Tab-separated table of C-alpha atoms and ligand atoms in Angstrom:
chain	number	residue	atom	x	y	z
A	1	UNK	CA	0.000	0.000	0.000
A	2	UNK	CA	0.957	3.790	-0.917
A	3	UNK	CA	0.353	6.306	2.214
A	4	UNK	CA	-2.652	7.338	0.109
A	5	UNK	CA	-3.881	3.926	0.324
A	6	UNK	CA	-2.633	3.452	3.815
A	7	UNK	CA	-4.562	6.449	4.600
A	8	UNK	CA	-7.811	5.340	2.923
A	9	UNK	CA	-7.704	2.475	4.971
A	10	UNK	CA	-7.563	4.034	8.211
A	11	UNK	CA	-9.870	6.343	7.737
A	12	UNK	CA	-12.593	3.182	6.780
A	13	UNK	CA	-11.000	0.974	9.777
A	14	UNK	CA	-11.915	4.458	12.094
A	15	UNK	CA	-15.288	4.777	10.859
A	16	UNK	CA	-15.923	0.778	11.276
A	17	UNK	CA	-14.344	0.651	14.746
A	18	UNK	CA	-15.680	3.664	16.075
A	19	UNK	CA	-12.499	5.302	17.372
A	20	UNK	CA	-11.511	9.099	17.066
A	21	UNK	CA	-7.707	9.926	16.250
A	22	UNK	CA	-6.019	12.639	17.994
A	23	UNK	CA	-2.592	13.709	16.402
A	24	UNK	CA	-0.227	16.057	18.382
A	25	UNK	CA	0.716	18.746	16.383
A	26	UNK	CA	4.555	17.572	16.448
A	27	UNK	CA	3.098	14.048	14.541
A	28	UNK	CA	4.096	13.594	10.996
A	29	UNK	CA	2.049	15.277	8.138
A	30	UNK	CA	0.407	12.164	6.828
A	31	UNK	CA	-0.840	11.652	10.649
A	32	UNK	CA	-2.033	15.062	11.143
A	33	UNK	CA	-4.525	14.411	8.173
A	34	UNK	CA	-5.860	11.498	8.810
A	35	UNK	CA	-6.889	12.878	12.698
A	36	UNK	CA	-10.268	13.433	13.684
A	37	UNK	CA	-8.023	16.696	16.229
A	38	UNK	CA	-4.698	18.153	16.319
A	39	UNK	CA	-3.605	20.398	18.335
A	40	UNK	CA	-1.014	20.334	21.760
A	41	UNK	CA	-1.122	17.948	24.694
A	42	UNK	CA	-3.746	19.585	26.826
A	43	UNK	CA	-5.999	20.438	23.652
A	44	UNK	CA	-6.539	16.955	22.200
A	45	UNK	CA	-7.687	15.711	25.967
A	46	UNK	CA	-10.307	18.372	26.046
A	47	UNK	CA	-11.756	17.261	22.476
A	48	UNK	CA	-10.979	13.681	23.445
A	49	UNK	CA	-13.648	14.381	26.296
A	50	UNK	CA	-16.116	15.584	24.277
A	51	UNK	CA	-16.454	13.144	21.424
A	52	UNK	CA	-18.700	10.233	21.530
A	53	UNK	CA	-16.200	7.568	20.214
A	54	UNK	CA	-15.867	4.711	22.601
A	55	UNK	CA	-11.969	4.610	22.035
A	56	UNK	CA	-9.356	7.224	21.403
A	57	UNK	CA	-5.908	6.706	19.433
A	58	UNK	CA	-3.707	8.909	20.628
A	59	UNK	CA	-0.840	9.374	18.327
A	60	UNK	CA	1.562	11.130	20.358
A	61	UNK	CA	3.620	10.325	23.480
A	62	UNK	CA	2.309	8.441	26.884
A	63	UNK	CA	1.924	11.613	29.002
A	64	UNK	CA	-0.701	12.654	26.279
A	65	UNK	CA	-2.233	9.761	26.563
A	66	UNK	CA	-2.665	9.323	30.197
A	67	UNK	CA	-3.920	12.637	30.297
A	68	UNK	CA	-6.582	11.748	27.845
A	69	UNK	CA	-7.465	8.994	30.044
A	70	UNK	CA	-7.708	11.044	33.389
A	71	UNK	CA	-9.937	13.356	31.441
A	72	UNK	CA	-12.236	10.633	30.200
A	73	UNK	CA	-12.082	7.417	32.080
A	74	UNK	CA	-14.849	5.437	31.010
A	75	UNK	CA	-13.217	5.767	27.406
A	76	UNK	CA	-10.299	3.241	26.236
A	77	UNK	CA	-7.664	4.780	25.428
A	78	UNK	CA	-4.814	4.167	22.637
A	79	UNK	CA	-1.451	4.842	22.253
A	80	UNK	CA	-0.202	4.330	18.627
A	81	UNK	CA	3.058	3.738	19.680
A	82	UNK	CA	4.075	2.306	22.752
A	83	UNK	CA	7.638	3.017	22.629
A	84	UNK	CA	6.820	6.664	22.433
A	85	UNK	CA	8.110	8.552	25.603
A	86	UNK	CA	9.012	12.015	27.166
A	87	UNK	CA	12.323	12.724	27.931
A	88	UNK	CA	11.403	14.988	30.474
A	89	UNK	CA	7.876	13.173	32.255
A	90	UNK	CA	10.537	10.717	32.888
A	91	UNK	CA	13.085	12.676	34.576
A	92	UNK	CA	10.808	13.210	37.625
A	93	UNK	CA	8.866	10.455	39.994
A	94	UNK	CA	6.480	10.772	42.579
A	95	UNK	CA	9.226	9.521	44.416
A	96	UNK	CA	11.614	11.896	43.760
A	97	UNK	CA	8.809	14.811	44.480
A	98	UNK	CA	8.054	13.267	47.538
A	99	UNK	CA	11.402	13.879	49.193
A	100	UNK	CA	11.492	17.394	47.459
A	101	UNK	CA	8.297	18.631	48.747
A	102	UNK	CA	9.549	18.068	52.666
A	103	UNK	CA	12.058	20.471	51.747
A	104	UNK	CA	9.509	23.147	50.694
A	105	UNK	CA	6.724	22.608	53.676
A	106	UNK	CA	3.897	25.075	52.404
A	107	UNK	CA	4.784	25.386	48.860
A	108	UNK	CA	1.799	24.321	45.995
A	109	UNK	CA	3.120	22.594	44.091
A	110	UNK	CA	2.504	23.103	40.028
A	111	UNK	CA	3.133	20.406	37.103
A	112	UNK	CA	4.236	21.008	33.331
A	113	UNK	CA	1.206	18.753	32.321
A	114	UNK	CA	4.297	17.189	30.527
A	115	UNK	CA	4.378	14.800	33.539
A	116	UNK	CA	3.624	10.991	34.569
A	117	UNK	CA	0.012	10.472	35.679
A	118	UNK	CA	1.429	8.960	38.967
A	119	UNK	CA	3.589	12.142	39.392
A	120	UNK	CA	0.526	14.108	39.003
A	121	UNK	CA	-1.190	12.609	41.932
A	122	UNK	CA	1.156	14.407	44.184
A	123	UNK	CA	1.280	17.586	42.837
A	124	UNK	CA	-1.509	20.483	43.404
A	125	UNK	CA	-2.308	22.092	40.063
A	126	UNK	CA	-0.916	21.327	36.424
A	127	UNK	CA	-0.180	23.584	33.889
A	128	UNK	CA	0.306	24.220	30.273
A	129	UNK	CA	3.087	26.169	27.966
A	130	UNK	CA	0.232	27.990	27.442
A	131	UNK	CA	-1.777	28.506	30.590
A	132	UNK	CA	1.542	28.501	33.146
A	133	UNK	CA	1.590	32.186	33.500
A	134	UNK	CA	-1.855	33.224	34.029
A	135	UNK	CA	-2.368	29.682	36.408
A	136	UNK	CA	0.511	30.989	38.623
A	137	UNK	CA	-0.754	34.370	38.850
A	138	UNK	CA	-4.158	33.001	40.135
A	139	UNK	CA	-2.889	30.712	42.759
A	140	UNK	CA	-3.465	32.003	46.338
A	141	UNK	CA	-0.408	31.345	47.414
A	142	UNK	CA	3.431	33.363	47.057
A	143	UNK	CA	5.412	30.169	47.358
A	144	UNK	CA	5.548	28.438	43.826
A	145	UNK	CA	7.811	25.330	43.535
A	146	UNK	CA	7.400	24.500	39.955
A	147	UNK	CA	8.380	20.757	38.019
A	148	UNK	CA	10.211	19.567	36.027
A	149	UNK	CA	10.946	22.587	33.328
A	150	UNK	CA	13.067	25.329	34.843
A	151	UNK	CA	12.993	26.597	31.513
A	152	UNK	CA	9.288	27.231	31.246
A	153	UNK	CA	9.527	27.936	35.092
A	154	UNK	CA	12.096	30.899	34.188
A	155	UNK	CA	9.883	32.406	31.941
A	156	UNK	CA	6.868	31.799	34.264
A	157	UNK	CA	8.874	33.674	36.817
A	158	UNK	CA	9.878	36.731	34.908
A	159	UNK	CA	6.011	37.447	34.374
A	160	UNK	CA	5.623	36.840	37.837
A	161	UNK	CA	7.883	38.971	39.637
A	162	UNK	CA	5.506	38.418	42.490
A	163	UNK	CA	6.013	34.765	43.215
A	164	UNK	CA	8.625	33.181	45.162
A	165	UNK	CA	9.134	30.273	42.595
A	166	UNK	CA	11.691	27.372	43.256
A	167	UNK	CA	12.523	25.211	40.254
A	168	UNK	CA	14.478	21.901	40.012
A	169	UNK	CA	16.660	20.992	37.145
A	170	UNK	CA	14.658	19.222	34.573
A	171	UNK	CA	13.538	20.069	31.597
A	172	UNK	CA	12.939	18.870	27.663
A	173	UNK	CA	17.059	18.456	26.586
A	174	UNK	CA	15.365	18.148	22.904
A	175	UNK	CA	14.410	22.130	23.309
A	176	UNK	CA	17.318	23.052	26.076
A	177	UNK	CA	19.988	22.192	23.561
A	178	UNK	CA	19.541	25.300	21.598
A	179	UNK	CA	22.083	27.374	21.938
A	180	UNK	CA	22.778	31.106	21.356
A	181	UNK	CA	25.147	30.671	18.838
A	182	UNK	CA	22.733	28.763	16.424
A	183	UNK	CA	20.088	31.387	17.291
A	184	UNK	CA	22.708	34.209	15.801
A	185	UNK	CA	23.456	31.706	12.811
A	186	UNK	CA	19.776	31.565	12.040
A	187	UNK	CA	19.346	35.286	12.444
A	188	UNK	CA	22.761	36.050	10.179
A	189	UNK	CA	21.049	33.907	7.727
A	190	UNK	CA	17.308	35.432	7.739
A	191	UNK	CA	17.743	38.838	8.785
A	192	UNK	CA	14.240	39.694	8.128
A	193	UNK	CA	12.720	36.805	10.209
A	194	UNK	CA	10.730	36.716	13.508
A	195	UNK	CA	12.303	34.569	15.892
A	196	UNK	CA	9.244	32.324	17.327
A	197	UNK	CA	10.398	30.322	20.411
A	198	UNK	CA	8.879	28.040	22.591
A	199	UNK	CA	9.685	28.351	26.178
A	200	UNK	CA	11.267	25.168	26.781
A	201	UNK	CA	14.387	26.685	24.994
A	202	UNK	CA	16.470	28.547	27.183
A	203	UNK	CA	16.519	31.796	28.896
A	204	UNK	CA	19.351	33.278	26.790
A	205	UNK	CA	17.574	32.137	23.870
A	206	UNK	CA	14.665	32.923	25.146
A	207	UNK	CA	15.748	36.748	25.588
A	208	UNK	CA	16.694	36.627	21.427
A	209	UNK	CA	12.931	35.770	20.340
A	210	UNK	CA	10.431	38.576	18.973
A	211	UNK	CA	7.743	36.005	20.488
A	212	UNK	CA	7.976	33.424	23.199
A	213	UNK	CA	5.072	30.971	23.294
A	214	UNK	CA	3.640	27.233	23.159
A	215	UNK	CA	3.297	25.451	20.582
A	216	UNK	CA	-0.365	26.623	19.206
A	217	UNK	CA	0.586	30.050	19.989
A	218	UNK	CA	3.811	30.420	17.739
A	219	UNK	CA	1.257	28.394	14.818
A	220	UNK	CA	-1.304	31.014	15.712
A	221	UNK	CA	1.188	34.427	15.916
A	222	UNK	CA	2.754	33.106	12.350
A	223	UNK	CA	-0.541	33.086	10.355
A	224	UNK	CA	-1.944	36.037	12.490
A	225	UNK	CA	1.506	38.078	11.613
A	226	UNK	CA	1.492	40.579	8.911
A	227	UNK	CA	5.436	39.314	8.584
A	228	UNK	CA	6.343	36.918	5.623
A	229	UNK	CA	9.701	35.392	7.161
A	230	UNK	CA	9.485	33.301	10.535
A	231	UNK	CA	12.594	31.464	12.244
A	232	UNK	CA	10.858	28.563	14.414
A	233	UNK	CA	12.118	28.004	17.514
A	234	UNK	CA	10.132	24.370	18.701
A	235	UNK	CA	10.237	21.410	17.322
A	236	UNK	CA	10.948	21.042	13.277
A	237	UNK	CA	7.114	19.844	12.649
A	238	UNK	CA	5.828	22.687	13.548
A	239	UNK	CA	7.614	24.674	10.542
A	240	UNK	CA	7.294	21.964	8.046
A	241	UNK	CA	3.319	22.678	9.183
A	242	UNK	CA	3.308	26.093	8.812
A	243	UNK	CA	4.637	25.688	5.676
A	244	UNK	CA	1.807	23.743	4.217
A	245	UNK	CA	-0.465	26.196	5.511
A	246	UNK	CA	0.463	29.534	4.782
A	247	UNK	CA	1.978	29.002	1.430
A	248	UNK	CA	2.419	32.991	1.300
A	249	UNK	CA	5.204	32.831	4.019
A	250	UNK	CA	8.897	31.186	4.501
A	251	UNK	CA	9.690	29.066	7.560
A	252	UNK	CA	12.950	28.261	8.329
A	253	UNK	CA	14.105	25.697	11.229
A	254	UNK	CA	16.018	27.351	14.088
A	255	UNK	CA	18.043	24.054	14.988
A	256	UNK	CA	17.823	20.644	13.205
A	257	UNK	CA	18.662	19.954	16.909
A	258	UNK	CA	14.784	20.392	17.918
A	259	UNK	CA	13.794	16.872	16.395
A	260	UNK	CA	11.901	14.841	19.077
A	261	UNK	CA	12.629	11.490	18.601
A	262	UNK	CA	9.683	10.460	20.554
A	263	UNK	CA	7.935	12.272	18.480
A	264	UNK	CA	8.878	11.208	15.516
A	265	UNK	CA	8.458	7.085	16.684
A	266	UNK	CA	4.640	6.920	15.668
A	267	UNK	CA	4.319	5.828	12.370
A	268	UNK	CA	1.233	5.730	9.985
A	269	UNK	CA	1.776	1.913	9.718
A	270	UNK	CA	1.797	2.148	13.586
A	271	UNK	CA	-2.025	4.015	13.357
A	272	UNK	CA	-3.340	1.054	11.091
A	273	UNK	CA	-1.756	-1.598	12.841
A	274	UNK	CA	-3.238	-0.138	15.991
A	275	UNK	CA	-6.823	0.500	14.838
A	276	UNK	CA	-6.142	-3.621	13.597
A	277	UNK	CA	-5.498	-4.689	16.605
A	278	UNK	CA	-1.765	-5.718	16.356
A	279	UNK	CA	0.077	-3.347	17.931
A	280	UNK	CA	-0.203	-0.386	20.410
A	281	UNK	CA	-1.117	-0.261	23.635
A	282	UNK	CA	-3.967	0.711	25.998
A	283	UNK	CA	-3.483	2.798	28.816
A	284	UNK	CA	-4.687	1.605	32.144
A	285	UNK	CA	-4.361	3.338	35.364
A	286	UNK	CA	-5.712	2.397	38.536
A	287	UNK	CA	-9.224	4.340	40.128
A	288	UNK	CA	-6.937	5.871	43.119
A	289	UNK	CA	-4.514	6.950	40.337
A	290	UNK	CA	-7.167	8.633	38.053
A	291	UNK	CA	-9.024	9.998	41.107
A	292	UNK	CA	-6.061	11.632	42.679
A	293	UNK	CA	-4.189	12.998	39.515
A	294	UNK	CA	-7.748	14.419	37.571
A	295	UNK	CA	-7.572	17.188	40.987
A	296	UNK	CA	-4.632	18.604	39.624
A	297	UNK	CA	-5.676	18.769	36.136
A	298	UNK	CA	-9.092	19.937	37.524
A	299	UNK	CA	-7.390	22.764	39.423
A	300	UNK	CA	-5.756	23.722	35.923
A	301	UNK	CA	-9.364	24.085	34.131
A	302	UNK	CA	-10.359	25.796	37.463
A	303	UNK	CA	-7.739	28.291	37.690
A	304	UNK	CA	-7.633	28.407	33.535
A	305	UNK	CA	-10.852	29.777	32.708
B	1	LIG	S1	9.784	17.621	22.549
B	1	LIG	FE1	10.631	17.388	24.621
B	1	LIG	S2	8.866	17.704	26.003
B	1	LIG	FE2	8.047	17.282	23.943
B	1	LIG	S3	7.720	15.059	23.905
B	1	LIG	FE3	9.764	15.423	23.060
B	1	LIG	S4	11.136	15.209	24.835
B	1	LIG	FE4	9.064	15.477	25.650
Protein backbone atom coordinates (compact mmCIF):
# COMPACT_ATOMS: atom_id res chain seq x y z
CA UNK A 1 0.00 0.00 0.00
CA UNK A 2 0.96 3.79 -0.92
CA UNK A 3 0.35 6.31 2.21
CA UNK A 4 -2.65 7.34 0.11
CA UNK A 5 -3.88 3.93 0.32
CA UNK A 6 -2.63 3.45 3.82
CA UNK A 7 -4.56 6.45 4.60
CA UNK A 8 -7.81 5.34 2.92
CA UNK A 9 -7.70 2.48 4.97
CA UNK A 10 -7.56 4.03 8.21
CA UNK A 11 -9.87 6.34 7.74
CA UNK A 12 -12.59 3.18 6.78
CA UNK A 13 -11.00 0.97 9.78
CA UNK A 14 -11.92 4.46 12.09
CA UNK A 15 -15.29 4.78 10.86
CA UNK A 16 -15.92 0.78 11.28
CA UNK A 17 -14.34 0.65 14.75
CA UNK A 18 -15.68 3.66 16.07
CA UNK A 19 -12.50 5.30 17.37
CA UNK A 20 -11.51 9.10 17.07
CA UNK A 21 -7.71 9.93 16.25
CA UNK A 22 -6.02 12.64 17.99
CA UNK A 23 -2.59 13.71 16.40
CA UNK A 24 -0.23 16.06 18.38
CA UNK A 25 0.72 18.75 16.38
CA UNK A 26 4.55 17.57 16.45
CA UNK A 27 3.10 14.05 14.54
CA UNK A 28 4.10 13.59 11.00
CA UNK A 29 2.05 15.28 8.14
CA UNK A 30 0.41 12.16 6.83
CA UNK A 31 -0.84 11.65 10.65
CA UNK A 32 -2.03 15.06 11.14
CA UNK A 33 -4.52 14.41 8.17
CA UNK A 34 -5.86 11.50 8.81
CA UNK A 35 -6.89 12.88 12.70
CA UNK A 36 -10.27 13.43 13.68
CA UNK A 37 -8.02 16.70 16.23
CA UNK A 38 -4.70 18.15 16.32
CA UNK A 39 -3.61 20.40 18.33
CA UNK A 40 -1.01 20.33 21.76
CA UNK A 41 -1.12 17.95 24.69
CA UNK A 42 -3.75 19.58 26.83
CA UNK A 43 -6.00 20.44 23.65
CA UNK A 44 -6.54 16.96 22.20
CA UNK A 45 -7.69 15.71 25.97
CA UNK A 46 -10.31 18.37 26.05
CA UNK A 47 -11.76 17.26 22.48
CA UNK A 48 -10.98 13.68 23.45
CA UNK A 49 -13.65 14.38 26.30
CA UNK A 50 -16.12 15.58 24.28
CA UNK A 51 -16.45 13.14 21.42
CA UNK A 52 -18.70 10.23 21.53
CA UNK A 53 -16.20 7.57 20.21
CA UNK A 54 -15.87 4.71 22.60
CA UNK A 55 -11.97 4.61 22.04
CA UNK A 56 -9.36 7.22 21.40
CA UNK A 57 -5.91 6.71 19.43
CA UNK A 58 -3.71 8.91 20.63
CA UNK A 59 -0.84 9.37 18.33
CA UNK A 60 1.56 11.13 20.36
CA UNK A 61 3.62 10.33 23.48
CA UNK A 62 2.31 8.44 26.88
CA UNK A 63 1.92 11.61 29.00
CA UNK A 64 -0.70 12.65 26.28
CA UNK A 65 -2.23 9.76 26.56
CA UNK A 66 -2.67 9.32 30.20
CA UNK A 67 -3.92 12.64 30.30
CA UNK A 68 -6.58 11.75 27.85
CA UNK A 69 -7.46 8.99 30.04
CA UNK A 70 -7.71 11.04 33.39
CA UNK A 71 -9.94 13.36 31.44
CA UNK A 72 -12.24 10.63 30.20
CA UNK A 73 -12.08 7.42 32.08
CA UNK A 74 -14.85 5.44 31.01
CA UNK A 75 -13.22 5.77 27.41
CA UNK A 76 -10.30 3.24 26.24
CA UNK A 77 -7.66 4.78 25.43
CA UNK A 78 -4.81 4.17 22.64
CA UNK A 79 -1.45 4.84 22.25
CA UNK A 80 -0.20 4.33 18.63
CA UNK A 81 3.06 3.74 19.68
CA UNK A 82 4.08 2.31 22.75
CA UNK A 83 7.64 3.02 22.63
CA UNK A 84 6.82 6.66 22.43
CA UNK A 85 8.11 8.55 25.60
CA UNK A 86 9.01 12.02 27.17
CA UNK A 87 12.32 12.72 27.93
CA UNK A 88 11.40 14.99 30.47
CA UNK A 89 7.88 13.17 32.25
CA UNK A 90 10.54 10.72 32.89
CA UNK A 91 13.08 12.68 34.58
CA UNK A 92 10.81 13.21 37.63
CA UNK A 93 8.87 10.45 39.99
CA UNK A 94 6.48 10.77 42.58
CA UNK A 95 9.23 9.52 44.42
CA UNK A 96 11.61 11.90 43.76
CA UNK A 97 8.81 14.81 44.48
CA UNK A 98 8.05 13.27 47.54
CA UNK A 99 11.40 13.88 49.19
CA UNK A 100 11.49 17.39 47.46
CA UNK A 101 8.30 18.63 48.75
CA UNK A 102 9.55 18.07 52.67
CA UNK A 103 12.06 20.47 51.75
CA UNK A 104 9.51 23.15 50.69
CA UNK A 105 6.72 22.61 53.68
CA UNK A 106 3.90 25.07 52.40
CA UNK A 107 4.78 25.39 48.86
CA UNK A 108 1.80 24.32 45.99
CA UNK A 109 3.12 22.59 44.09
CA UNK A 110 2.50 23.10 40.03
CA UNK A 111 3.13 20.41 37.10
CA UNK A 112 4.24 21.01 33.33
CA UNK A 113 1.21 18.75 32.32
CA UNK A 114 4.30 17.19 30.53
CA UNK A 115 4.38 14.80 33.54
CA UNK A 116 3.62 10.99 34.57
CA UNK A 117 0.01 10.47 35.68
CA UNK A 118 1.43 8.96 38.97
CA UNK A 119 3.59 12.14 39.39
CA UNK A 120 0.53 14.11 39.00
CA UNK A 121 -1.19 12.61 41.93
CA UNK A 122 1.16 14.41 44.18
CA UNK A 123 1.28 17.59 42.84
CA UNK A 124 -1.51 20.48 43.40
CA UNK A 125 -2.31 22.09 40.06
CA UNK A 126 -0.92 21.33 36.42
CA UNK A 127 -0.18 23.58 33.89
CA UNK A 128 0.31 24.22 30.27
CA UNK A 129 3.09 26.17 27.97
CA UNK A 130 0.23 27.99 27.44
CA UNK A 131 -1.78 28.51 30.59
CA UNK A 132 1.54 28.50 33.15
CA UNK A 133 1.59 32.19 33.50
CA UNK A 134 -1.85 33.22 34.03
CA UNK A 135 -2.37 29.68 36.41
CA UNK A 136 0.51 30.99 38.62
CA UNK A 137 -0.75 34.37 38.85
CA UNK A 138 -4.16 33.00 40.14
CA UNK A 139 -2.89 30.71 42.76
CA UNK A 140 -3.47 32.00 46.34
CA UNK A 141 -0.41 31.35 47.41
CA UNK A 142 3.43 33.36 47.06
CA UNK A 143 5.41 30.17 47.36
CA UNK A 144 5.55 28.44 43.83
CA UNK A 145 7.81 25.33 43.54
CA UNK A 146 7.40 24.50 39.95
CA UNK A 147 8.38 20.76 38.02
CA UNK A 148 10.21 19.57 36.03
CA UNK A 149 10.95 22.59 33.33
CA UNK A 150 13.07 25.33 34.84
CA UNK A 151 12.99 26.60 31.51
CA UNK A 152 9.29 27.23 31.25
CA UNK A 153 9.53 27.94 35.09
CA UNK A 154 12.10 30.90 34.19
CA UNK A 155 9.88 32.41 31.94
CA UNK A 156 6.87 31.80 34.26
CA UNK A 157 8.87 33.67 36.82
CA UNK A 158 9.88 36.73 34.91
CA UNK A 159 6.01 37.45 34.37
CA UNK A 160 5.62 36.84 37.84
CA UNK A 161 7.88 38.97 39.64
CA UNK A 162 5.51 38.42 42.49
CA UNK A 163 6.01 34.76 43.21
CA UNK A 164 8.63 33.18 45.16
CA UNK A 165 9.13 30.27 42.60
CA UNK A 166 11.69 27.37 43.26
CA UNK A 167 12.52 25.21 40.25
CA UNK A 168 14.48 21.90 40.01
CA UNK A 169 16.66 20.99 37.15
CA UNK A 170 14.66 19.22 34.57
CA UNK A 171 13.54 20.07 31.60
CA UNK A 172 12.94 18.87 27.66
CA UNK A 173 17.06 18.46 26.59
CA UNK A 174 15.36 18.15 22.90
CA UNK A 175 14.41 22.13 23.31
CA UNK A 176 17.32 23.05 26.08
CA UNK A 177 19.99 22.19 23.56
CA UNK A 178 19.54 25.30 21.60
CA UNK A 179 22.08 27.37 21.94
CA UNK A 180 22.78 31.11 21.36
CA UNK A 181 25.15 30.67 18.84
CA UNK A 182 22.73 28.76 16.42
CA UNK A 183 20.09 31.39 17.29
CA UNK A 184 22.71 34.21 15.80
CA UNK A 185 23.46 31.71 12.81
CA UNK A 186 19.78 31.57 12.04
CA UNK A 187 19.35 35.29 12.44
CA UNK A 188 22.76 36.05 10.18
CA UNK A 189 21.05 33.91 7.73
CA UNK A 190 17.31 35.43 7.74
CA UNK A 191 17.74 38.84 8.79
CA UNK A 192 14.24 39.69 8.13
CA UNK A 193 12.72 36.80 10.21
CA UNK A 194 10.73 36.72 13.51
CA UNK A 195 12.30 34.57 15.89
CA UNK A 196 9.24 32.32 17.33
CA UNK A 197 10.40 30.32 20.41
CA UNK A 198 8.88 28.04 22.59
CA UNK A 199 9.69 28.35 26.18
CA UNK A 200 11.27 25.17 26.78
CA UNK A 201 14.39 26.69 24.99
CA UNK A 202 16.47 28.55 27.18
CA UNK A 203 16.52 31.80 28.90
CA UNK A 204 19.35 33.28 26.79
CA UNK A 205 17.57 32.14 23.87
CA UNK A 206 14.67 32.92 25.15
CA UNK A 207 15.75 36.75 25.59
CA UNK A 208 16.69 36.63 21.43
CA UNK A 209 12.93 35.77 20.34
CA UNK A 210 10.43 38.58 18.97
CA UNK A 211 7.74 36.00 20.49
CA UNK A 212 7.98 33.42 23.20
CA UNK A 213 5.07 30.97 23.29
CA UNK A 214 3.64 27.23 23.16
CA UNK A 215 3.30 25.45 20.58
CA UNK A 216 -0.37 26.62 19.21
CA UNK A 217 0.59 30.05 19.99
CA UNK A 218 3.81 30.42 17.74
CA UNK A 219 1.26 28.39 14.82
CA UNK A 220 -1.30 31.01 15.71
CA UNK A 221 1.19 34.43 15.92
CA UNK A 222 2.75 33.11 12.35
CA UNK A 223 -0.54 33.09 10.36
CA UNK A 224 -1.94 36.04 12.49
CA UNK A 225 1.51 38.08 11.61
CA UNK A 226 1.49 40.58 8.91
CA UNK A 227 5.44 39.31 8.58
CA UNK A 228 6.34 36.92 5.62
CA UNK A 229 9.70 35.39 7.16
CA UNK A 230 9.48 33.30 10.54
CA UNK A 231 12.59 31.46 12.24
CA UNK A 232 10.86 28.56 14.41
CA UNK A 233 12.12 28.00 17.51
CA UNK A 234 10.13 24.37 18.70
CA UNK A 235 10.24 21.41 17.32
CA UNK A 236 10.95 21.04 13.28
CA UNK A 237 7.11 19.84 12.65
CA UNK A 238 5.83 22.69 13.55
CA UNK A 239 7.61 24.67 10.54
CA UNK A 240 7.29 21.96 8.05
CA UNK A 241 3.32 22.68 9.18
CA UNK A 242 3.31 26.09 8.81
CA UNK A 243 4.64 25.69 5.68
CA UNK A 244 1.81 23.74 4.22
CA UNK A 245 -0.46 26.20 5.51
CA UNK A 246 0.46 29.53 4.78
CA UNK A 247 1.98 29.00 1.43
CA UNK A 248 2.42 32.99 1.30
CA UNK A 249 5.20 32.83 4.02
CA UNK A 250 8.90 31.19 4.50
CA UNK A 251 9.69 29.07 7.56
CA UNK A 252 12.95 28.26 8.33
CA UNK A 253 14.10 25.70 11.23
CA UNK A 254 16.02 27.35 14.09
CA UNK A 255 18.04 24.05 14.99
CA UNK A 256 17.82 20.64 13.21
CA UNK A 257 18.66 19.95 16.91
CA UNK A 258 14.78 20.39 17.92
CA UNK A 259 13.79 16.87 16.39
CA UNK A 260 11.90 14.84 19.08
CA UNK A 261 12.63 11.49 18.60
CA UNK A 262 9.68 10.46 20.55
CA UNK A 263 7.94 12.27 18.48
CA UNK A 264 8.88 11.21 15.52
CA UNK A 265 8.46 7.09 16.68
CA UNK A 266 4.64 6.92 15.67
CA UNK A 267 4.32 5.83 12.37
CA UNK A 268 1.23 5.73 9.98
CA UNK A 269 1.78 1.91 9.72
CA UNK A 270 1.80 2.15 13.59
CA UNK A 271 -2.02 4.02 13.36
CA UNK A 272 -3.34 1.05 11.09
CA UNK A 273 -1.76 -1.60 12.84
CA UNK A 274 -3.24 -0.14 15.99
CA UNK A 275 -6.82 0.50 14.84
CA UNK A 276 -6.14 -3.62 13.60
CA UNK A 277 -5.50 -4.69 16.61
CA UNK A 278 -1.76 -5.72 16.36
CA UNK A 279 0.08 -3.35 17.93
CA UNK A 280 -0.20 -0.39 20.41
CA UNK A 281 -1.12 -0.26 23.64
CA UNK A 282 -3.97 0.71 26.00
CA UNK A 283 -3.48 2.80 28.82
CA UNK A 284 -4.69 1.61 32.14
CA UNK A 285 -4.36 3.34 35.36
CA UNK A 286 -5.71 2.40 38.54
CA UNK A 287 -9.22 4.34 40.13
CA UNK A 288 -6.94 5.87 43.12
CA UNK A 289 -4.51 6.95 40.34
CA UNK A 290 -7.17 8.63 38.05
CA UNK A 291 -9.02 10.00 41.11
CA UNK A 292 -6.06 11.63 42.68
CA UNK A 293 -4.19 13.00 39.52
CA UNK A 294 -7.75 14.42 37.57
CA UNK A 295 -7.57 17.19 40.99
CA UNK A 296 -4.63 18.60 39.62
CA UNK A 297 -5.68 18.77 36.14
CA UNK A 298 -9.09 19.94 37.52
CA UNK A 299 -7.39 22.76 39.42
CA UNK A 300 -5.76 23.72 35.92
CA UNK A 301 -9.36 24.08 34.13
CA UNK A 302 -10.36 25.80 37.46
CA UNK A 303 -7.74 28.29 37.69
CA UNK A 304 -7.63 28.41 33.53
CA UNK A 305 -10.85 29.78 32.71
S1 LIG B 1 9.78 17.62 22.55
FE1 LIG B 1 10.63 17.39 24.62
S2 LIG B 1 8.87 17.70 26.00
FE2 LIG B 1 8.05 17.28 23.94
S3 LIG B 1 7.72 15.06 23.90
FE3 LIG B 1 9.76 15.42 23.06
S4 LIG B 1 11.14 15.21 24.83
FE4 LIG B 1 9.06 15.48 25.65
Amino acid sequence: MNIAQLQQEILRLKKEKDVCILAHSYQAREICEIADYTGDSYKLSVDAAKVNNQTILMCGVRFMAETCKLLSPEKTVLLAQPLAGCDMADQMDKEMIEKVKKDYPGYTVVAYVNTTAQLKTICDVCVTSSSAVQIVKKIDNDNILFIPDCNLGSFVAQQCPDKNIKLLNGGCPIHASVTVEEVKRAKALYPDAELLVHPECIPAVCEQADYIGSTAGIIQYAKNSGKKEFIIGTEISIAEHLQYDCPGKDFHFLSLKLICPHMKATSLMDVYNCLEGKAGEEILLSDETITAARRCIDEMIRLGD
